[in-house]
Short mmCIF file of C-alpha atoms and ligand atoms in Angstrom, two decimals:
data_model
loop_
_atom_site.label_atom_id
_atom_site.label_comp_id
_atom_site.label_asym_id
_atom_site.label_seq_id
_atom_site.Cartn_x
_atom_site.Cartn_y
_atom_site.Cartn_z
CA MET A 1173 29.19 98.97 123.66
CA HIS A 1174 32.73 99.49 122.42
CA THR A 1175 33.33 99.15 118.67
CA ASN A 1176 36.67 97.59 118.16
CA THR A 1177 38.48 98.97 115.20
CA GLY A 1178 42.09 98.80 116.77
CA LYS A 1179 43.03 95.33 115.62
CA VAL A 1180 46.28 94.78 113.77
CA PRO A 1181 46.57 91.24 112.72
CA ILE A 1182 50.12 90.33 112.18
CA PRO A 1183 50.17 87.00 110.40
CA ALA A 1184 52.57 84.23 111.27
CA ASP A 1185 54.80 84.01 108.39
CA SER A 1186 55.44 80.10 107.83
CA HIS A 1187 58.35 80.71 105.56
CA GLN A 1188 60.62 82.28 108.48
CA PRO A 1189 62.81 79.46 109.55
CA ARG A 1190 62.17 78.16 113.15
CA LEU A 1191 64.45 79.00 116.16
CA ASP A 1192 67.05 76.26 117.19
CA LEU A 1193 65.49 76.32 120.61
CA VAL A 1194 68.23 73.79 122.20
CA ALA A 1195 70.87 76.04 120.59
CA VAL A 1196 69.34 79.38 121.84
CA LYS A 1197 68.94 77.95 125.47
CA ALA A 1198 72.51 76.73 125.67
CA ASP A 1199 73.52 80.46 124.88
CA PHE A 1200 71.96 81.70 128.12
CA PRO A 1201 74.20 80.49 131.28
CA ILE A 1202 71.71 81.67 133.75
CA LEU A 1203 69.15 79.16 132.67
CA ASP A 1204 71.56 76.44 133.25
CA GLN A 1205 70.93 76.36 137.00
CA ARG A 1206 68.46 75.03 139.58
CA ILE A 1207 66.27 77.23 141.62
CA ASN A 1208 64.55 75.88 144.84
CA GLY A 1209 65.82 72.39 143.36
CA ARG A 1210 63.92 72.84 140.14
CA ARG A 1211 65.02 73.62 136.55
CA LEU A 1212 64.95 77.52 136.26
CA VAL A 1213 61.65 78.30 134.02
CA TYR A 1214 62.09 82.16 133.38
CA LEU A 1215 58.96 83.64 132.42
CA ASP A 1216 59.67 87.30 133.30
CA SER A 1217 61.34 88.66 130.11
CA ALA A 1218 59.00 91.51 129.83
CA ALA A 1219 60.51 92.79 133.15
CA THR A 1220 64.02 92.17 131.65
CA SER A 1221 65.36 89.55 129.42
CA GLN A 1222 68.43 87.09 130.09
CA LYS A 1223 71.69 87.76 128.46
CA PRO A 1224 73.57 85.35 126.03
CA TRP A 1225 77.23 84.58 126.38
CA VAL A 1226 77.90 86.96 123.44
CA VAL A 1227 76.72 89.98 125.27
CA ILE A 1228 78.36 89.09 128.71
CA ARG A 1229 81.62 88.55 126.99
CA ALA A 1230 81.31 91.92 125.13
CA ILE A 1231 81.17 93.26 128.66
CA THR A 1232 84.25 91.77 130.03
CA ASP A 1233 85.95 92.26 126.91
CA TYR A 1234 85.62 95.95 126.79
CA TYR A 1235 86.84 96.46 130.17
CA ARG A 1236 89.71 94.14 129.56
CA LYS A 1237 90.82 95.55 126.20
CA GLN A 1238 89.35 98.62 125.11
CA ASN A 1239 88.32 100.77 128.44
CA ALA A 1240 88.59 104.57 127.91
CA ASN A 1241 86.46 107.79 128.01
CA ILE A 1242 84.91 108.42 124.55
CA HIS A 1243 85.02 111.58 122.58
CA ARG A 1244 87.62 113.15 124.02
CA GLY A 1245 90.98 111.32 124.48
CA LEU A 1246 93.29 111.27 121.46
CA HIS A 1247 95.19 107.99 122.53
CA PHE A 1248 94.59 104.49 120.95
CA LEU A 1249 92.32 102.96 123.68
CA ALA A 1250 90.09 106.48 123.58
CA GLU A 1251 89.71 106.08 119.84
CA ARG A 1252 89.00 102.39 120.05
CA ALA A 1253 86.26 102.94 122.79
CA THR A 1254 84.78 105.89 120.70
CA ALA A 1255 84.53 103.67 117.65
CA ALA A 1256 82.94 100.69 119.54
CA TYR A 1257 80.39 103.03 121.03
CA GLU A 1258 79.53 104.82 117.91
CA LYS A 1259 79.35 101.45 115.99
CA THR A 1260 76.38 100.53 118.28
CA ARG A 1261 74.61 103.90 117.53
CA ALA A 1262 74.96 103.01 113.53
CA HIS A 1263 73.87 99.43 114.43
CA ALA A 1264 70.85 100.89 116.46
CA ALA A 1265 70.02 103.24 113.55
CA ASN A 1266 69.88 100.23 111.00
CA PHE A 1267 67.96 98.09 113.42
CA MET A 1268 65.29 100.66 113.35
CA GLY A 1269 64.98 100.52 109.66
CA GLY A 1270 67.67 102.71 108.50
CA VAL A 1271 67.41 106.15 110.25
CA GLN A 1272 70.38 108.78 110.49
CA ARG A 1273 72.83 107.92 113.18
CA GLU A 1274 72.31 111.72 114.41
CA GLU A 1275 68.83 110.77 115.11
CA VAL A 1276 69.76 107.99 117.62
CA ILE A 1277 70.32 109.34 121.22
CA PHE A 1278 71.47 106.96 123.95
CA THR A 1279 69.69 107.10 127.20
CA ARG A 1280 69.69 105.23 130.38
CA GLY A 1281 66.40 103.30 128.92
CA THR A 1282 62.91 103.82 127.86
CA THR A 1283 61.95 105.85 131.05
CA GLU A 1284 64.82 108.37 130.30
CA ALA A 1285 64.14 108.64 126.64
CA ILE A 1286 60.52 109.46 127.29
CA ASN A 1287 61.36 112.16 130.26
CA LEU A 1288 63.87 113.57 127.81
CA ILE A 1289 61.04 114.45 125.28
CA ALA A 1290 58.71 115.55 128.06
CA TYR A 1291 61.34 118.02 129.55
CA THR A 1292 62.69 119.30 126.29
CA TRP A 1293 60.14 119.04 123.47
CA GLY A 1294 57.23 118.80 125.98
CA GLU A 1295 58.50 122.20 127.74
CA ALA A 1296 59.01 124.17 124.66
CA ASN A 1297 55.81 123.16 122.67
CA ILE A 1298 53.07 122.45 125.09
CA LYS A 1299 50.85 125.49 125.94
CA GLU A 1300 47.88 126.15 128.07
CA GLY A 1301 44.91 124.29 126.69
CA ASP A 1302 46.73 122.21 124.31
CA GLU A 1303 45.87 118.43 124.42
CA ILE A 1304 48.25 115.44 125.06
CA VAL A 1305 46.75 112.04 124.00
CA ILE A 1306 48.02 108.79 125.51
CA THR A 1307 45.89 105.42 125.84
CA GLU A 1308 44.31 103.73 128.93
CA MET A 1309 47.14 100.97 128.63
CA GLU A 1310 50.29 103.11 129.06
CA HIS A 1311 53.28 102.06 131.37
CA HIS A 1312 53.73 104.79 133.89
CA ALA A 1313 56.99 105.61 131.86
CA ASN A 1314 54.62 106.96 129.19
CA LEU A 1315 52.13 108.19 131.38
CA VAL A 1316 53.80 110.23 134.50
CA PRO A 1317 55.82 112.47 132.55
CA TRP A 1318 52.57 113.69 130.77
CA VAL A 1319 50.39 114.00 133.89
CA ILE A 1320 53.35 116.41 135.36
CA LEU A 1321 53.58 118.16 132.03
CA ALA A 1322 49.91 118.54 131.56
CA GLN A 1323 49.57 120.04 135.21
CA LYS A 1324 52.60 122.18 134.90
CA LYS A 1325 51.24 123.78 131.47
CA LYS A 1326 47.57 123.66 132.25
CA ALA A 1327 47.16 121.34 129.05
CA VAL A 1328 44.60 118.57 128.80
CA LEU A 1329 45.64 114.95 129.04
CA LYS A 1330 43.18 112.61 127.11
CA GLN A 1331 43.21 108.80 126.87
CA ILE A 1332 42.04 106.65 124.20
CA PRO A 1333 40.06 103.95 125.94
CA ILE A 1334 40.23 100.31 125.61
CA THR A 1335 37.61 97.78 124.62
CA PHE A 1336 36.49 94.63 126.73
CA CYS A 1337 39.06 92.53 124.76
CA GLY A 1338 41.84 94.84 125.44
CA HIS A 1339 42.33 96.50 121.89
CA LEU A 1340 42.28 100.18 121.66
CA ASP A 1341 38.79 101.55 120.94
CA LEU A 1342 38.97 103.78 118.14
CA SER A 1343 35.20 104.27 117.66
CA ASP A 1344 35.26 108.00 118.98
CA ILE A 1345 38.99 108.59 117.94
CA ASP A 1346 37.90 111.68 115.86
CA ASN A 1347 36.80 113.40 119.14
CA ILE A 1348 39.95 112.38 121.03
CA ILE A 1349 42.84 113.36 118.33
CA THR A 1350 41.62 116.85 117.22
CA PRO A 1351 43.39 120.00 116.04
CA ARG A 1352 44.12 120.73 119.43
CA THR A 1353 46.15 117.68 119.94
CA LYS A 1354 49.83 118.77 120.14
CA LEU A 1355 51.33 115.14 120.96
CA LEU A 1356 50.16 111.31 120.75
CA ALA A 1357 52.08 109.20 122.91
CA LEU A 1358 51.23 105.48 122.87
CA THR A 1359 52.75 102.12 123.55
CA GLN A 1360 53.25 99.81 120.61
CA MET A 1361 52.88 96.75 122.70
CA SER A 1362 51.21 96.67 126.30
CA ASN A 1363 53.18 95.03 128.94
CA VAL A 1364 50.13 93.97 130.68
CA LEU A 1365 47.59 93.17 127.93
CA GLY A 1366 50.24 92.06 125.19
CA THR A 1367 48.09 94.08 122.81
CA ILE A 1368 50.08 95.36 119.65
CA ASN A 1369 48.50 98.78 118.92
CA PRO A 1370 48.08 100.05 115.37
CA VAL A 1371 50.80 102.68 115.65
CA ALA A 1372 51.07 103.59 111.84
CA LYS A 1373 47.10 104.09 111.49
CA LEU A 1374 47.16 106.39 114.79
CA THR A 1375 50.07 108.35 113.57
CA GLU A 1376 48.61 109.19 110.24
CA LEU A 1377 45.36 110.53 112.22
CA ALA A 1378 47.64 112.59 114.52
CA HIS A 1379 49.86 113.84 111.73
CA LYS A 1380 46.73 115.05 109.81
CA GLN A 1381 45.91 117.16 112.94
CA GLY A 1382 49.26 118.47 112.92
CA ALA A 1383 50.58 116.61 116.23
CA ILE A 1384 53.84 114.94 117.06
CA VAL A 1385 53.86 111.11 117.74
CA LEU A 1386 55.81 109.24 120.22
CA ALA A 1387 55.87 105.36 120.27
CA ASP A 1388 57.08 103.45 123.42
CA GLY A 1389 58.80 100.51 121.74
CA ALA A 1390 59.99 99.04 125.39
CA GLN A 1391 57.75 95.86 124.71
CA ALA A 1392 57.56 95.74 120.93
CA ALA A 1393 61.33 96.28 119.80
CA PRO A 1394 62.55 93.00 121.40
CA HIS A 1395 59.89 90.78 119.73
CA MET A 1396 59.31 91.95 116.15
CA PRO A 1397 61.20 93.91 113.31
CA ILE A 1398 60.76 97.66 113.77
CA ASP A 1399 60.85 100.19 111.00
CA VAL A 1400 60.25 103.65 112.48
CA LYS A 1401 59.87 105.30 108.98
CA GLU A 1402 56.92 102.75 108.24
CA LEU A 1403 55.49 103.52 111.70
CA GLY A 1404 55.65 107.15 110.65
CA VAL A 1405 56.46 108.24 114.15
CA ASP A 1406 58.45 111.28 115.25
CA PHE A 1407 59.99 109.59 118.34
CA TYR A 1408 60.53 106.07 119.17
CA ALA A 1409 61.87 104.81 122.59
CA PHE A 1410 63.09 101.33 123.74
CA SER A 1411 65.50 99.54 126.45
CA SER A 1412 68.45 97.33 125.73
CA HIS A 1413 67.89 95.37 128.77
CA LYS A 1414 64.46 93.92 127.51
CA MET A 1415 66.28 92.75 124.40
CA LEU A 1416 69.24 90.65 125.60
CA GLY A 1417 71.56 93.71 126.07
CA PRO A 1418 72.74 95.18 129.49
CA THR A 1419 70.86 97.49 131.62
CA GLY A 1420 71.35 101.24 131.76
CA VAL A 1421 70.92 101.69 128.04
CA GLY A 1422 68.18 102.90 126.12
CA ILE A 1423 67.50 104.48 122.64
CA LEU A 1424 65.70 107.38 121.72
CA TYR A 1425 65.05 107.88 117.91
CA GLY A 1426 63.99 111.55 117.12
CA ARG A 1427 63.19 112.99 113.67
CA ARG A 1428 66.22 115.11 112.96
CA GLU A 1429 64.32 118.57 112.40
CA LEU A 1430 62.72 118.13 115.90
CA LEU A 1431 65.91 117.27 117.61
CA GLU A 1432 67.69 120.12 115.83
CA GLU A 1433 65.07 122.52 117.25
CA MET A 1434 64.74 121.05 120.80
CA PRO A 1435 66.63 122.66 123.70
CA PRO A 1436 68.98 120.12 125.64
CA PHE A 1437 68.10 117.82 128.41
CA ASN A 1438 70.88 117.44 130.69
CA THR A 1439 73.70 120.05 130.56
CA GLY A 1440 77.52 119.73 131.41
CA GLY A 1441 80.36 118.23 129.48
CA GLU A 1442 80.12 116.53 126.00
CA MET A 1443 76.86 118.33 125.01
CA ILE A 1444 78.59 121.74 124.27
CA ASP A 1445 80.15 123.45 121.39
CA GLU A 1446 81.57 126.63 123.10
CA VAL A 1447 81.15 127.46 126.74
CA HIS A 1448 81.89 131.28 128.17
CA PHE A 1449 80.78 132.44 131.56
CA ASP A 1450 77.80 134.51 129.90
CA ARG A 1451 76.74 132.03 127.22
CA VAL A 1452 76.81 128.42 125.89
CA THR A 1453 76.41 126.73 122.44
CA TRP A 1454 75.14 123.00 122.10
CA ALA A 1455 77.14 120.47 120.27
CA GLU A 1456 75.87 118.86 117.06
CA LEU A 1457 73.35 116.03 117.12
CA PRO A 1458 73.41 113.43 118.54
CA HIS A 1459 75.95 114.72 121.21
CA LYS A 1460 73.72 117.61 122.25
CA PHE A 1461 71.52 115.09 124.09
CA GLU A 1462 74.37 113.19 125.60
CA ALA A 1463 75.78 115.09 128.63
CA GLY A 1464 78.57 113.38 130.59
CA THR A 1465 80.38 110.09 130.51
CA PRO A 1466 77.59 107.57 129.20
CA ASP A 1467 77.42 103.94 130.00
CA ILE A 1468 80.08 103.06 127.55
CA ALA A 1469 80.68 99.33 128.24
CA ASN A 1470 76.97 98.54 128.06
CA VAL A 1471 76.41 100.53 125.26
CA VAL A 1472 79.26 98.77 123.45
CA ALA A 1473 77.80 95.16 124.58
CA PHE A 1474 74.41 96.23 123.38
CA ASP A 1475 75.85 95.92 119.75
CA ALA A 1476 76.32 92.27 120.40
CA ALA A 1477 72.64 91.89 121.50
CA LEU A 1478 71.61 93.68 118.45
CA THR A 1479 73.73 91.16 116.24
CA TYR A 1480 72.51 88.11 118.24
CA LEU A 1481 68.79 89.22 117.63
CA GLU A 1482 69.40 89.64 113.78
CA GLU A 1483 71.07 86.53 113.37
CA LEU A 1484 68.06 84.84 114.79
CA GLY A 1485 65.89 86.92 112.72
CA LEU A 1486 63.23 89.20 113.90
CA GLU A 1487 60.74 87.42 111.77
CA SER A 1488 61.48 84.05 113.13
CA ILE A 1489 61.53 85.28 116.62
CA ARG A 1490 57.94 86.77 115.97
CA ARG A 1491 56.88 83.46 114.78
CA HIS A 1492 58.27 81.65 117.70
CA GLU A 1493 56.44 83.96 120.25
CA MET A 1494 53.26 83.92 118.15
CA GLU A 1495 53.18 80.10 118.37
CA LEU A 1496 54.17 79.97 122.02
CA THR A 1497 51.90 82.50 123.23
CA GLY A 1498 48.91 80.63 121.43
CA TYR A 1499 49.99 77.46 123.06
CA ALA A 1500 50.19 79.14 126.58
CA ILE A 1501 46.82 80.89 126.14
CA GLU A 1502 45.24 77.76 125.04
CA ARG A 1503 46.71 75.84 128.02
CA LEU A 1504 45.90 78.54 130.42
CA SER A 1505 42.36 78.72 129.32
CA GLN A 1506 41.96 74.96 130.10
CA ILE A 1507 42.16 75.92 133.82
CA LYS A 1508 38.81 76.63 134.87
CA GLY A 1509 38.06 80.17 136.53
CA LEU A 1510 41.65 81.50 135.30
CA GLU A 1511 40.93 85.03 133.82
CA ILE A 1512 43.18 85.87 131.12
CA GLN A 1513 43.85 89.48 130.14
CA GLY A 1514 44.16 90.95 126.50
CA PRO A 1515 43.69 89.59 123.13
CA ARG A 1516 43.33 85.80 122.77
CA GLU A 1517 44.56 85.85 119.17
CA PRO A 1518 48.34 85.44 119.15
CA ALA A 1519 48.54 87.70 115.59
CA GLN A 1520 47.33 90.78 117.66
CA ARG A 1521 49.34 90.50 120.59
CA GLY A 1522 52.78 89.71 122.27
CA GLY A 1523 53.98 87.20 124.66
CA ALA A 1524 53.24 89.24 127.96
CA ILE A 1525 50.26 87.12 129.45
CA SER A 1526 48.57 88.66 132.62
CA PHE A 1527 46.25 86.20 134.65
CA THR A 1528 44.36 86.11 137.66
CA ASP A 1529 42.90 83.42 139.73
CA PRO A 1530 39.39 84.18 141.47
CA ASN A 1531 40.82 82.55 144.74
CA ILE A 1532 44.58 83.25 144.91
CA HIS A 1533 46.23 86.46 145.06
CA PRO A 1534 48.85 87.07 142.23
CA HIS A 1535 51.37 87.50 144.96
CA ASP A 1536 50.70 84.13 146.31
CA ILE A 1537 50.66 82.77 142.75
CA SER A 1538 54.20 84.16 142.05
CA THR A 1539 55.38 82.88 145.33
CA PHE A 1540 54.16 79.33 144.81
CA LEU A 1541 55.38 79.26 141.19
CA ASP A 1542 58.94 80.37 142.66
CA SER A 1543 58.83 77.49 144.99
CA ARG A 1544 58.77 75.35 141.76
CA GLY A 1545 61.60 77.37 140.12
CA ILE A 1546 59.25 79.37 137.99
CA ALA A 1547 59.88 83.10 137.74
CA ILE A 1548 57.01 85.31 136.91
CA ARG A 1549 55.91 88.84 137.92
CA ALA A 1550 52.96 89.76 139.91
CA GLY A 1551 51.67 93.21 140.67
CA HIS A 1552 50.52 96.34 139.00
CA HIS A 1553 53.12 96.18 136.49
CA CYS A 1554 53.46 100.00 136.56
CA ALA A 1555 50.30 100.57 134.93
CA GLN A 1556 47.90 101.40 137.83
CA PRO A 1557 45.23 103.23 135.62
CA LEU A 1558 45.08 100.28 133.54
CA LEU A 1559 44.69 97.72 136.38
CA ARG A 1560 41.97 100.13 137.84
CA ILE A 1561 40.06 99.85 134.65
CA LEU A 1562 40.42 96.26 134.46
CA GLY A 1563 39.14 96.09 138.07
CA LYS A 1564 42.26 94.53 139.39
CA THR A 1565 44.95 95.51 142.06
CA ALA A 1566 47.27 93.08 140.90
CA THR A 1567 47.61 90.38 138.06
CA ALA A 1568 50.18 87.42 137.62
CA ARG A 1569 51.99 87.79 134.30
CA ALA A 1570 54.07 85.20 132.56
CA SER A 1571 55.94 86.86 129.60
CA LEU A 1572 57.89 84.86 126.92
CA TYR A 1573 61.00 85.10 124.95
CA ILE A 1574 63.39 83.40 122.54
CA TYR A 1575 64.60 80.91 124.96
CA ASN A 1576 61.46 79.65 126.29
CA ASP A 1577 59.57 76.56 124.87
CA GLU A 1578 56.53 74.45 125.41
CA ALA A 1579 58.00 72.58 128.21
CA ASP A 1580 58.20 75.94 130.07
CA ILE A 1581 54.60 76.33 129.43
CA ASP A 1582 53.87 72.83 130.72
CA ALA A 1583 55.84 73.45 133.88
CA LEU A 1584 53.86 76.51 134.36
CA ILE A 1585 50.65 74.84 133.87
CA GLU A 1586 51.57 71.91 136.06
CA ALA A 1587 52.64 74.18 138.83
CA LEU A 1588 49.39 76.18 138.56
CA VAL A 1589 47.24 73.02 138.90
CA GLU A 1590 49.46 71.89 141.84
CA MET A 1591 48.99 75.35 143.40
CA ARG A 1592 45.30 75.00 143.32
CA ARG A 1593 45.42 71.66 145.07
CA TYR A 1594 47.75 73.16 147.84
CA PHE A 1595 45.22 76.11 148.34
CA GLY A 1596 42.17 73.66 148.40
CA VAL A 1597 40.38 75.72 145.38
N1 C6P B 1881 58.05 97.53 132.02
C1 C6P B 1881 57.63 95.30 133.15
O1 C6P B 1881 57.90 94.47 133.88
P1 C6P B 1881 62.67 100.96 131.49
O2 C6P B 1881 62.41 100.52 132.74
O3 C6P B 1881 62.83 102.36 131.36
O4 C6P B 1881 63.84 99.94 130.83
O5 C6P B 1881 61.43 100.74 130.66
C2 C6P B 1881 59.87 101.14 131.13
C3 C6P B 1881 58.87 100.63 130.16
C4 C6P B 1881 58.15 101.41 129.48
N2 C6P B 1881 57.33 101.00 128.62
C5 C6P B 1881 56.62 99.78 128.87
C6 C6P B 1881 55.67 99.35 127.82
C7 C6P B 1881 57.31 98.80 129.66
O6 C6P B 1881 57.04 97.57 129.70
C8 C6P B 1881 58.43 99.24 130.46
C9 C6P B 1881 59.04 98.62 131.34
C10 C6P B 1881 58.74 96.27 132.86
O7 C6P B 1881 56.62 95.63 132.62
C11 C6P B 1881 59.25 96.92 134.02
S1 C6P B 1881 58.31 97.89 135.15
#
């Protein structure tokens, strides 16, 4: 039997102001439409979030008033675009609890950020017989790069198992994280189970064994306050598009000493200091890791998303989502036979809620809900090994964010009940 020691209760702070849901919803123009004749109920924010007016406007404003390439032009627009781009970097550094701006690398998303670590730090540091530790609940983005690296280097890939309740099972952790461990790479919040993992505790254990720690914050950073220094991690990755920002932008935090030592990732323009036909030297951090023209407009607009989240307050966002997750789990549990994955306790999880109906395939669930204007995701959620462990080929997943309310959950429940009548179960 598994012993669960991986729980991280995060209490609801009742002192945090509540979100003004009417005002929040009004900020998202996409929600103001009908899909298949019904009010759009968007419950797929774990895949990507919707965008508020301020972000949409920031993109068009950039192209209307600021567009130029950055870090190379000396004219007015080039300087203004560079300043706007670098403002987002400084903002992201503060958003993560106050790290140095040189420690913030722009990528295309979490996937590219993790690949960057695998292809630079991993290539340089992982040797035959070394151990890389991940968990059984990783998204492919934090799994495939390590499978490939382990195979290439003849290293060993180990997994921290999960309990029946969807927590990490830490009962045998001393035999999993050992002096042979070179890297611990784990998600802070599962995109399938919703589980919030004890990253700080595991980082401490890994550091005691001399390992480096990378946390995948793709599902956590949009929903709760993040302080990478408190977590203690060496690398932290997340995506703009899951937190109200544009697609095509990700953040990689890396501890400065590690980034200084690492070889570059992509090479070419912008990431160099001196280029000769027989040798090249690299630019200072963070530019060493940002070759070529980046997604300037979307990086600039990401600043508006961060401001929007901060103005609502990450604590208030967490409070809202905990309450709504609790309500959703309670209502889904009332549907007889529906199987819900992951922890039941909202304090120990986020608002990505996977479920299955014993008689209806998740794809059919999704299609039926779509006919009622409700968007969810169905499939393996880019976590095939986890789904195999759960004994599923697919699940349906409703995922919540700031613009969802109890009426959205009620619409979901009503449609699920109607679906069962429709399928005669
Ligand atoms: N999960 C989902 O529907 P990118 O695609 O690079 O922005 O993020 C990848 C990623 C990494 N880690 C976790 C925990 C994630 O959930 C994701 C993206 C989406 O669950 C799309 S597959």
